Short mmCIF file of C-alpha atoms and ligand atoms in Angstrom, two decimals:
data_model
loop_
_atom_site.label_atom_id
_atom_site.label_comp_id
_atom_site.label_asym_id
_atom_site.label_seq_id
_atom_site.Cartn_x
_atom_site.Cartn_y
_atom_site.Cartn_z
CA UNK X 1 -2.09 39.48 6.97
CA UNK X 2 -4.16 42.12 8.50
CA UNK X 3 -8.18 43.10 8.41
CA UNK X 4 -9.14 46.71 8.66
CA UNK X 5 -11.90 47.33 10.78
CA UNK X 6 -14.24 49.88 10.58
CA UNK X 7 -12.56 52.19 13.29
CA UNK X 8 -9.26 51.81 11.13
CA UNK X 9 -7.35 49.08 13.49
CA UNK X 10 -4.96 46.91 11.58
CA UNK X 11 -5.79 43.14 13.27
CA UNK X 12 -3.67 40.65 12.37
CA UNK X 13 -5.38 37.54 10.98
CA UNK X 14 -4.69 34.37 12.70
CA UNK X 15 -7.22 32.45 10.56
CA UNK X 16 -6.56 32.90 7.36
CA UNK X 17 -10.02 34.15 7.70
CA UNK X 18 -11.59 30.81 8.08
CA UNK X 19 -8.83 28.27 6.88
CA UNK X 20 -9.08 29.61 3.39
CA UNK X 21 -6.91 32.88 2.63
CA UNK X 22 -3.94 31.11 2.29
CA UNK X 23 -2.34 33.45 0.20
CA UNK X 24 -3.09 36.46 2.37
CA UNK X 25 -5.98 38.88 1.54
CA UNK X 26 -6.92 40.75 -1.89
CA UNK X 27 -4.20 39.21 -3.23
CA UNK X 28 -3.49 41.68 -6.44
CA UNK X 29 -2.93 39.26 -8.86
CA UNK X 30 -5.88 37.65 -7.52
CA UNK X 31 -8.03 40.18 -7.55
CA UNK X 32 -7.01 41.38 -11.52
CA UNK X 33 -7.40 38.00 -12.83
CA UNK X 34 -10.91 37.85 -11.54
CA UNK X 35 -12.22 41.53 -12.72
CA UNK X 36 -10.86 40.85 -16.25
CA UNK X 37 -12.85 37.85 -15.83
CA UNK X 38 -16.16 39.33 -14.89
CA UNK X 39 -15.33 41.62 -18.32
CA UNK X 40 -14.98 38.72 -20.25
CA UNK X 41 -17.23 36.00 -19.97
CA UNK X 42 -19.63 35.97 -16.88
CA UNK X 43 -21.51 33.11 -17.07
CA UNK X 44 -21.88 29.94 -18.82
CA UNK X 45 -23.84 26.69 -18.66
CA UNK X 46 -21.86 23.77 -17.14
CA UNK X 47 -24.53 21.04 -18.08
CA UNK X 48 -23.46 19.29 -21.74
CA UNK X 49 -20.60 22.23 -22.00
CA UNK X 50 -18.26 23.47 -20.32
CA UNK X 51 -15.69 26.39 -20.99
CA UNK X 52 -11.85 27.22 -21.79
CA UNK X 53 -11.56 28.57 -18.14
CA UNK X 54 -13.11 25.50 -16.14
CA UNK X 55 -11.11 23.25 -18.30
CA UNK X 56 -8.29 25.07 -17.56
CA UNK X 57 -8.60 25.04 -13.84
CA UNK X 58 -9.18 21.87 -13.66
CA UNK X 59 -6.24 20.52 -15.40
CA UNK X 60 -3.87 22.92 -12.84
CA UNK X 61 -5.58 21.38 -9.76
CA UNK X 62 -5.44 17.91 -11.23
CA UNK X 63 -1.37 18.69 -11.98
CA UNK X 64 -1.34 19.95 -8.19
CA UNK X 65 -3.00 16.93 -7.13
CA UNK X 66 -1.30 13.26 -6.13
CA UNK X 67 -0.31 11.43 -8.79
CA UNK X 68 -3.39 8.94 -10.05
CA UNK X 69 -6.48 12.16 -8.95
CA UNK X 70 -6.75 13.53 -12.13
CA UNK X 71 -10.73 14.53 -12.38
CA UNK X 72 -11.84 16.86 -11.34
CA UNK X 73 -14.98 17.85 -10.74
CA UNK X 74 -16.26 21.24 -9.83
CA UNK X 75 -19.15 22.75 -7.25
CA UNK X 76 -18.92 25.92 -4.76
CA UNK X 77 -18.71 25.09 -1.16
CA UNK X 78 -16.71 22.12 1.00
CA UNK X 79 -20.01 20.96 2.05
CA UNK X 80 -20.80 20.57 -2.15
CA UNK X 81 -17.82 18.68 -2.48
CA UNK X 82 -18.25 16.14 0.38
CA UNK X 83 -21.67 15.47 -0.78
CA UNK X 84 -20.68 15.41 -4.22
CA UNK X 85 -17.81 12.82 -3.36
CA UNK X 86 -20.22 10.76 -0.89
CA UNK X 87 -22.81 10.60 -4.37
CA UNK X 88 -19.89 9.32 -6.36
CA UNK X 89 -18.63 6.71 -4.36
CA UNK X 90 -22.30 5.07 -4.09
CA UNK X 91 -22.75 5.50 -7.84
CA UNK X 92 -19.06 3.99 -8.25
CA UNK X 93 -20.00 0.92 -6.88
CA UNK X 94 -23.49 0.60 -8.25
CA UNK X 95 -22.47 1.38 -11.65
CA UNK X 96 -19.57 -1.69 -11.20
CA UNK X 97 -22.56 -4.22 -10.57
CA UNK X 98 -21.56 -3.76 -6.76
CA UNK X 99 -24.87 -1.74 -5.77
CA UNK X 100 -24.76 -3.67 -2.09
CA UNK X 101 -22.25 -1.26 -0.98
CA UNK X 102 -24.68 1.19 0.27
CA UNK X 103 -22.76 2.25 3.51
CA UNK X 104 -20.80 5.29 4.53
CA UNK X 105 -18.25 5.44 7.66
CA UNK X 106 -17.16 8.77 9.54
CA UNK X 107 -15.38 10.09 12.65
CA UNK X 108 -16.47 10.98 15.49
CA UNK X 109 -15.72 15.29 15.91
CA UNK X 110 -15.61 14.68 11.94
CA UNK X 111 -16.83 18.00 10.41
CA UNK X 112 -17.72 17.38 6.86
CA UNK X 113 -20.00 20.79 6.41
CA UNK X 114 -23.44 21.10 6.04
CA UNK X 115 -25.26 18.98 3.85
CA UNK X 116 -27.36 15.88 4.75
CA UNK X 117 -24.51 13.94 3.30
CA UNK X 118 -21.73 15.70 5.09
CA UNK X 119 -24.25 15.95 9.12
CA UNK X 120 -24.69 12.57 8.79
CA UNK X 121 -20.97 11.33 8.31
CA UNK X 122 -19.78 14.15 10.60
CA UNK X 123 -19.65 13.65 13.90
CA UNK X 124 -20.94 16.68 15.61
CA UNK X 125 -24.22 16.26 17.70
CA UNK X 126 -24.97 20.02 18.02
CA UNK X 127 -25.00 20.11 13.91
CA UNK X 128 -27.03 16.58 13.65
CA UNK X 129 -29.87 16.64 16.85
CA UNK X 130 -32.09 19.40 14.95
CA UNK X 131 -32.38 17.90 11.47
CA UNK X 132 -33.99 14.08 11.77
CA UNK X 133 -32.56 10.94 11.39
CA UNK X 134 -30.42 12.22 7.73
CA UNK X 135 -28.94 9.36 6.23
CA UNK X 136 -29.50 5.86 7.87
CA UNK X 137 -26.63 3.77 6.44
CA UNK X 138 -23.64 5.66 8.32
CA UNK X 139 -21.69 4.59 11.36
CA UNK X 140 -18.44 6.25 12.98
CA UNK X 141 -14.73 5.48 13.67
CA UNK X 142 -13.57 6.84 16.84
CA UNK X 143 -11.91 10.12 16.98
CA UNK X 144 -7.55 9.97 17.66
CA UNK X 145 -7.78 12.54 20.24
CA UNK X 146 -6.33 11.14 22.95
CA UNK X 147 -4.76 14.46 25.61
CA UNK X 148 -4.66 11.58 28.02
CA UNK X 149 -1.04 10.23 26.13
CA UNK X 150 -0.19 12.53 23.60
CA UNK X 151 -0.92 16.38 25.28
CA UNK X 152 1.39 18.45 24.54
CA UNK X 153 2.77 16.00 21.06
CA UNK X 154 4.85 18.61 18.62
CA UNK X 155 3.65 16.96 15.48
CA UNK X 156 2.31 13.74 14.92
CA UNK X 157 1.15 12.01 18.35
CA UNK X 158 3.13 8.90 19.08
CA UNK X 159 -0.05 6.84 20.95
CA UNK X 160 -3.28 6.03 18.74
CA UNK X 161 -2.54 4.23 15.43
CA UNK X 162 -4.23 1.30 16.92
CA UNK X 163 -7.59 3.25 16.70
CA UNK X 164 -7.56 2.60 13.39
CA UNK X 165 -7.55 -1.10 13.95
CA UNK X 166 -11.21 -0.60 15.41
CA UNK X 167 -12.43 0.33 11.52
CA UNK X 168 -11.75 -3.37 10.74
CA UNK X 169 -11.90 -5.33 14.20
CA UNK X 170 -15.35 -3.14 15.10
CA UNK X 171 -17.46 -1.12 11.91
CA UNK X 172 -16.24 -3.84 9.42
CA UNK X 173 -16.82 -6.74 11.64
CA UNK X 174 -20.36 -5.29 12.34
CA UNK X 175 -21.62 -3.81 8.92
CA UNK X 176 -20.06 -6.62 6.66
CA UNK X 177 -17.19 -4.95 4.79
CA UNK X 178 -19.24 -5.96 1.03
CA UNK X 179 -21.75 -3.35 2.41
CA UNK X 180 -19.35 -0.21 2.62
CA UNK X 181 -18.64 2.28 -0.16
CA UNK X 182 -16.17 4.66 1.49
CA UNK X 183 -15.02 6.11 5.07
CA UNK X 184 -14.34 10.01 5.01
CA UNK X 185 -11.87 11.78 7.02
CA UNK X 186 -10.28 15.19 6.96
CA UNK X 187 -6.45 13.87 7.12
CA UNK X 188 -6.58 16.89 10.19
CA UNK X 189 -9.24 17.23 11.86
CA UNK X 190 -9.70 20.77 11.76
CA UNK X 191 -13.28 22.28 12.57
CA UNK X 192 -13.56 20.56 16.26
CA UNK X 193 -10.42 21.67 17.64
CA UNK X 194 -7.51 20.64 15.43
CA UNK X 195 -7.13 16.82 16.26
CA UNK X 196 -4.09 15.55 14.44
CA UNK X 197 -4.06 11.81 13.13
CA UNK X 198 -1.34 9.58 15.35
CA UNK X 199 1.77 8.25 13.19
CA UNK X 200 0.64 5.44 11.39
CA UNK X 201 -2.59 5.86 11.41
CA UNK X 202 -3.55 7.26 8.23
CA UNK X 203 -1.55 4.31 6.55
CA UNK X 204 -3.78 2.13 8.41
CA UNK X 205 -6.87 3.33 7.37
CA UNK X 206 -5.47 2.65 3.39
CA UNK X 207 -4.74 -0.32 4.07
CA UNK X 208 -8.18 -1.56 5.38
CA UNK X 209 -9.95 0.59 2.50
CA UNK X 210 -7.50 -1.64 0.35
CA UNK X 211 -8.37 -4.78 1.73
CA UNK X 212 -11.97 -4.30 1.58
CA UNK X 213 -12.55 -2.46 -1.67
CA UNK X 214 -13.55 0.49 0.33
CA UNK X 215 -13.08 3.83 -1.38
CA UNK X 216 -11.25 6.27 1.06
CA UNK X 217 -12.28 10.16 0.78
CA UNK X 218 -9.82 12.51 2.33
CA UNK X 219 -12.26 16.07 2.72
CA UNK X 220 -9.19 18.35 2.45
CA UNK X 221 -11.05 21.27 2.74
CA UNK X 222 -8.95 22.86 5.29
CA UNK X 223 -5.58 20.56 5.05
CA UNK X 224 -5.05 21.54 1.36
CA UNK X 225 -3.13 23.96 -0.09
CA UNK X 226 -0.20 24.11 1.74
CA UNK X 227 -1.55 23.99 5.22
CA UNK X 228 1.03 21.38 6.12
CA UNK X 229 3.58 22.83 3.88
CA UNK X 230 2.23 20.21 0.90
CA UNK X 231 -0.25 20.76 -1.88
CA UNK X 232 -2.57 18.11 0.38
CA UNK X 233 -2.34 16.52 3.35
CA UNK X 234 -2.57 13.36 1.14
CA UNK X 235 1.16 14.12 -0.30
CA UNK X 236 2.57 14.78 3.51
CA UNK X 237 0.91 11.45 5.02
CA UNK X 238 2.32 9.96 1.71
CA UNK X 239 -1.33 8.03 1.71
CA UNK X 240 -2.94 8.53 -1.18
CA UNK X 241 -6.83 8.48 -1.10
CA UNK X 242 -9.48 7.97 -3.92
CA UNK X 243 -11.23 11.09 -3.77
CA UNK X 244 -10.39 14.29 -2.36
CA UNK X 245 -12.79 17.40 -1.46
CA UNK X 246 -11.20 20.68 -1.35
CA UNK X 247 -12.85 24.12 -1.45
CA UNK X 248 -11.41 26.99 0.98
CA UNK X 249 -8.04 27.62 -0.85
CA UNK X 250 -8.86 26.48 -4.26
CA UNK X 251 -9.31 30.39 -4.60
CA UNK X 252 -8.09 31.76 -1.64
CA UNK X 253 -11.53 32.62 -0.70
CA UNK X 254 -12.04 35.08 -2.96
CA UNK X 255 -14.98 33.62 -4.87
CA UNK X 256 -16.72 30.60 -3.38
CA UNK X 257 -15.46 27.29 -5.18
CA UNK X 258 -15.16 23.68 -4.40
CA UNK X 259 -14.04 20.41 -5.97
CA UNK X 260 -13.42 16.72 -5.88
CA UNK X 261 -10.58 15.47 -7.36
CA UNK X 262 -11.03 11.65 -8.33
CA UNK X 263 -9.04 8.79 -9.62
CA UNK X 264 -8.63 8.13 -13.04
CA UNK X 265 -10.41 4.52 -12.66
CA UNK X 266 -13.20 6.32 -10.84
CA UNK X 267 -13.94 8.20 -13.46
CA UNK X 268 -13.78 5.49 -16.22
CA UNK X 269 -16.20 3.64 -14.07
CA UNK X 270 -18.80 6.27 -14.90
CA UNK X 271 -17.96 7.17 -18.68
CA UNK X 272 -18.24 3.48 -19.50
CA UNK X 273 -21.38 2.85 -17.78
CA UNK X 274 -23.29 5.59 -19.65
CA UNK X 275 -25.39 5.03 -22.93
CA UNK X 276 -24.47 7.07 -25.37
CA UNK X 277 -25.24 10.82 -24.86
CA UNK X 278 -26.68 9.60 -21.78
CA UNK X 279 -25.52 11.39 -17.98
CA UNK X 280 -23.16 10.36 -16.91
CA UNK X 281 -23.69 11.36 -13.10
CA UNK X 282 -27.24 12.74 -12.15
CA UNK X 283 -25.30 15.27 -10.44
CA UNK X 284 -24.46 19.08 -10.87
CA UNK X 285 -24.75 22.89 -9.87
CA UNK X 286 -25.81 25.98 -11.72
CA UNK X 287 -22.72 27.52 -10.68
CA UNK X 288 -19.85 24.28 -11.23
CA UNK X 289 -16.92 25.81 -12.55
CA UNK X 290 -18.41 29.51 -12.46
CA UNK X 291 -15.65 31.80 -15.12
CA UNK X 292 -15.04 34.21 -11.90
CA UNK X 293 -14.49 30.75 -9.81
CA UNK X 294 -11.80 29.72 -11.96
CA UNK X 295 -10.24 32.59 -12.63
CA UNK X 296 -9.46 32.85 -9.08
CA UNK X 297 -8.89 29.25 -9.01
CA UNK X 298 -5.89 29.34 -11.73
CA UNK X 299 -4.76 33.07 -10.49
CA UNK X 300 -4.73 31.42 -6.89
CA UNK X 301 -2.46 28.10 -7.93
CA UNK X 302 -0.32 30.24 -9.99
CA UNK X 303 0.15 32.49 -6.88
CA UNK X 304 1.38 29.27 -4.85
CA UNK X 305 3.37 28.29 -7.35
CA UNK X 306 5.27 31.77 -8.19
CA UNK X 307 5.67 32.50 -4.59
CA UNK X 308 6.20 29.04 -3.91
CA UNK X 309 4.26 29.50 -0.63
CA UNK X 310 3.74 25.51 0.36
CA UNK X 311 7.26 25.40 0.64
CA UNK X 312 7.32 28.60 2.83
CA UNK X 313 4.89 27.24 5.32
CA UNK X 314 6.58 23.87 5.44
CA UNK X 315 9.78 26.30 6.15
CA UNK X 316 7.72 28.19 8.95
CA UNK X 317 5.80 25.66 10.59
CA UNK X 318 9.44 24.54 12.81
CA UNK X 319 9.23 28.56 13.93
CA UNK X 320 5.36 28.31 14.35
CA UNK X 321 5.69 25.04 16.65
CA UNK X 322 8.25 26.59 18.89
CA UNK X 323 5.94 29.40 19.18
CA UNK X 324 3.09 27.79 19.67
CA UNK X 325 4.77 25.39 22.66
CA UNK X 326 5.99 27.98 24.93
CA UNK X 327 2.35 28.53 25.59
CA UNK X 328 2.84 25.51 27.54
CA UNK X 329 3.11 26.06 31.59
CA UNK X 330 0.42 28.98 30.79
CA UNK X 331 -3.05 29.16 33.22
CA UNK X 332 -5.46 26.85 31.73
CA UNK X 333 -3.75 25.30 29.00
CA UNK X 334 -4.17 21.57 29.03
CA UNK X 335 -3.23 20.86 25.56
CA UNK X 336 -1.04 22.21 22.82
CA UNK X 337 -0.88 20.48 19.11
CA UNK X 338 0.38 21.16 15.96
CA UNK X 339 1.07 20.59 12.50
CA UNK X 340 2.80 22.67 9.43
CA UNK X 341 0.72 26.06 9.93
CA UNK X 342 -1.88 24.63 12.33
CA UNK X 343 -2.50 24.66 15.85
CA UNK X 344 -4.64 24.20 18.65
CA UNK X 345 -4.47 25.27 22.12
CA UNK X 346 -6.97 23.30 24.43
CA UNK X 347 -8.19 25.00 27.68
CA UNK X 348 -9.40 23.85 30.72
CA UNK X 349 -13.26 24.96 30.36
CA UNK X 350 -14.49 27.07 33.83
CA UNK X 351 -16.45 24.52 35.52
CA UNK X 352 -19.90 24.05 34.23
CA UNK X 353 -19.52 26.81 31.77
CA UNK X 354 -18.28 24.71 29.00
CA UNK X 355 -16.56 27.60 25.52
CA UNK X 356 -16.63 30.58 28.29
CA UNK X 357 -12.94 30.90 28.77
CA UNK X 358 -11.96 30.34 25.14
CA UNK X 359 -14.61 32.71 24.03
CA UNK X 360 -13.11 35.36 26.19
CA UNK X 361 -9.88 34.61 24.95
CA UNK X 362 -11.24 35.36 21.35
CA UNK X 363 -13.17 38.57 22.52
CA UNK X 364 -9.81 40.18 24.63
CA UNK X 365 -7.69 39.12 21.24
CA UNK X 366 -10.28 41.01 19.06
CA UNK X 367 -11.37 43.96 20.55
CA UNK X 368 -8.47 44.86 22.60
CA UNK X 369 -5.08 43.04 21.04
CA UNK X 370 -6.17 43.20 17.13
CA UNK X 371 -5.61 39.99 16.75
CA UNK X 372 -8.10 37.09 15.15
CA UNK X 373 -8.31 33.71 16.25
CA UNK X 374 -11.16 31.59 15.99
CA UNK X 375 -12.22 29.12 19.04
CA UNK X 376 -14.57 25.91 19.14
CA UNK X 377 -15.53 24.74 22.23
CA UNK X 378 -12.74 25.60 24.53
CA UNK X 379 -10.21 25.15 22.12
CA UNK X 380 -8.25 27.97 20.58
CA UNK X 381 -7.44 26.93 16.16
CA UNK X 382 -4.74 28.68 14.52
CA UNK X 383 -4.30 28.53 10.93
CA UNK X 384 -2.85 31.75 9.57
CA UNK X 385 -2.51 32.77 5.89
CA UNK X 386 0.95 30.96 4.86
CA UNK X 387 2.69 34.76 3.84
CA UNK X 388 2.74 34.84 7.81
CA UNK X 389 6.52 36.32 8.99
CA UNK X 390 8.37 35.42 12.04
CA UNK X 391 8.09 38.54 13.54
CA UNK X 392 4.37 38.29 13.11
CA UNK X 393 4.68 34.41 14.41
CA UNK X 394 5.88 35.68 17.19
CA UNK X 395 2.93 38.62 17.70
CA UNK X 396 0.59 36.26 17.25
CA UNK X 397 1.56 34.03 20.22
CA UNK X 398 2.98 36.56 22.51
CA UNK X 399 -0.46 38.10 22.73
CA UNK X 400 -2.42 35.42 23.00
CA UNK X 401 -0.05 34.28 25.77
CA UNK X 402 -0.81 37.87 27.51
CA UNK X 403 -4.29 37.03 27.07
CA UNK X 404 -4.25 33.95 28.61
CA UNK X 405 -2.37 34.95 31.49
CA UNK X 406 -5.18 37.59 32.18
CA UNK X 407 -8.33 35.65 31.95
CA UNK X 408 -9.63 33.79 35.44
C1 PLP Q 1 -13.14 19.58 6.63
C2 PLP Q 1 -14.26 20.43 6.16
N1 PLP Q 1 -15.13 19.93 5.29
C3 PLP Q 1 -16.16 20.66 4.81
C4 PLP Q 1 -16.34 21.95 5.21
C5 PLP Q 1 -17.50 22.74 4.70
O1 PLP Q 1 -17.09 23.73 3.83
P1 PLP Q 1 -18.09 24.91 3.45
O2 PLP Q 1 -18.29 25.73 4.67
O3 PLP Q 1 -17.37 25.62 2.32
O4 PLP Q 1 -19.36 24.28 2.98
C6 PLP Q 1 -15.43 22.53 6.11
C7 PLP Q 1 -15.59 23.92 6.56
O5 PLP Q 1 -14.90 24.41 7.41
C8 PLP Q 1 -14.38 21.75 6.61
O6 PLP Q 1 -13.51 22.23 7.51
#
């Protein structure tokens, strides 16, 4: 639960790093699996071959999965795996003799990393303005945040399902639904300030994708593995997507891995549309399913499993809500929301110095409380590694609270 910095103070990490050491850091059994690894077999091709290890790891994340994901396909980033998943559902189509599905929706405040695939479905400005016009065929749902009737919601917000209305009534009616491939969401929005999806409105977004033949891409990169006290978010919503990006936890962090996890049907789609030892999907990395990647991979799941830590967080998160809600009352605090180990704490920003007070929350926490949090915009995101105690629950909010308090 703790870093080490280089003065020796023990800082307790309210981050899990950065959404991704779920299983708390240098994890031994972690840790062994991947140096007997790196003795073993360090590298091997992953175009035309593959190895006992990636085969391996991806049949335990396609048992962890929802029922009907059972590919898996393997790359080394979230940002890989959302363009990845974007490629497939465009080749999905085109391969079915349906190639006028050329469209992609978003969210607004969607963060789907880096890529040109993942800027131009995401919905931040700041990551888009600098890098051209990206993708042209892409439009955006409307984000659920809405502090205005659900500030201060414990859980799932009441207000907002309707929003998801607008993907039919408004982008569908527009674009012509025959022209969309697939809408992306993270099932939480994590990245711009933990926005949590209103009841009912995940189930609504199925049912359009249904309707329409849309494909629906959940980019769990942050909500899986046992953030919300599931494997995915996809198994707590109960709504089932077609393709799922995950990266962050696959390996607790400890060697940079990603994946999409894909429908049986999807799949089938592109094995039957290939000639004969032809490709199958022009698509692939040096380093997909890397030996030291899935090591840590299968190490990681079996970690989860043995210590059965989704079930612990979805234990703790009733303890981590109370915590996180007596913040409420505090200076500055406009906004509290949460969901099984996840929470954001929205501040007031100092008038025309928009990410100034939450940045000096972060600084006072580091340097002077040991404590990490991580802040975006003026909004504080908790998300601590799931081994996370009560008693260090309660540290991490009863500081922050002090911090708070002492800020202008
Ligand atoms: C939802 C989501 N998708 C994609 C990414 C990008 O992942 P990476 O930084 O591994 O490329 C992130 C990173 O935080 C994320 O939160």
């Amino acid at each position: 639960m703790y870093y080490t910095a280089e003065d020796g103070r023990q800082i307790l990490d309210g981050t899990a790093g950065l959404w991704c050491v779920n299983a708390g850091h240098a994890h031994p059994k972690i840790t062994e699996q991947i140096i007997a690894q790196a003795k073993t077999l360090d590298f091997a091709p992953p175009f035309q071959m593959g190895h006992t290890k990636a085969f391996e790891a991806a049949t335990t994340l396609a048992h962890m999965a929802p029922e009907g994901l059972n590919r898996v396909f393997f790359c080394n980033s979230g940002s890989e795996a959302v363009d990845t998943a974007l490629k497939m559902a465009l080749a999905y189509h085109r391969m079915r003799g349906d190639g006028l599905r050329t469209k992609l929706i978003g969210r607004e405040r969607g963060y789907h990393g880096v890529g040109f695939g993942g800027i131009a479905v995401g919905g931040i400005a700041g990551n888009r303005k600098h890098f051209g016009p990206s993708l042209s065929a892409v439009d955006h749902l409307r984000h659920p945040l809405d502090i205005s009737r659900n500030a201060f919601s414990k859980g799932l917000p009441l207000h907002g399902a309707e929003l998801a209305d607008e993907f039919e009534q408004r982008l569908l009616a527009l674009h012509d639904p025959a022209t969309v491939a697939a809408l992306i969401v993270e099932p939480v929005q994590g990245s711009t300030g933990v926005i949590i999806p209103p009841k009912g409105y995940l189930e609504k977004l199925r049912s359009i994708c249904d309707k329409y033949g849309i494909l629906l891409i959940f980019d769990e990169v942050i909500s899986g593995f046992g953030r919300l006290g599931s494997a995915f978010a996809a198994d707590y919503f109960g709504v089932i997507p077609d393709l799922i990006c995950c990266a962050k936890g696959l390996t607790n962090a400890a060697v940079p891995m990603g994946a999409v996890i894909a429908k049986q049907s999807i799949h089938d789609v592109f094995m039957q549309s290939a000639p004969e030892n032809g490709i199958e999907f022009y698509h692939g990395y040096t380093y997909s399913g890397h030996p030291l990647a899935c090591a840590a991979a299968i190490a990681t799941m079996q970690v989860y499993h043995d210590e059965k830590l989704f079930e612990r967080a979805a234990n703790m998160s009733a303890a981590f809500e109370q915590a996180a809600h007596q913040l409420k009352g505090l200076p500055h605090v406009k906004d509290i929301r949460n969901l099984g180990l996840v929470c954001g704490i929205e501040l007031e920003p100092l008038p025309g110095k928009p990410t100034v007070r939450a940045y000096e929350v972060f600084e006072r926490c580091f340097w002077e409380k040991n404590l990490l949090i991580r802040t975006t915009g003026d909004i504080i995101a908790l998300s601590p590694p799931l081994i996370i105690s009560h008693e260090q629950i309660d540290t991490l909010f009863s500081t922050l609270a002090e911090v708070i308090q002492s800020i202008k």
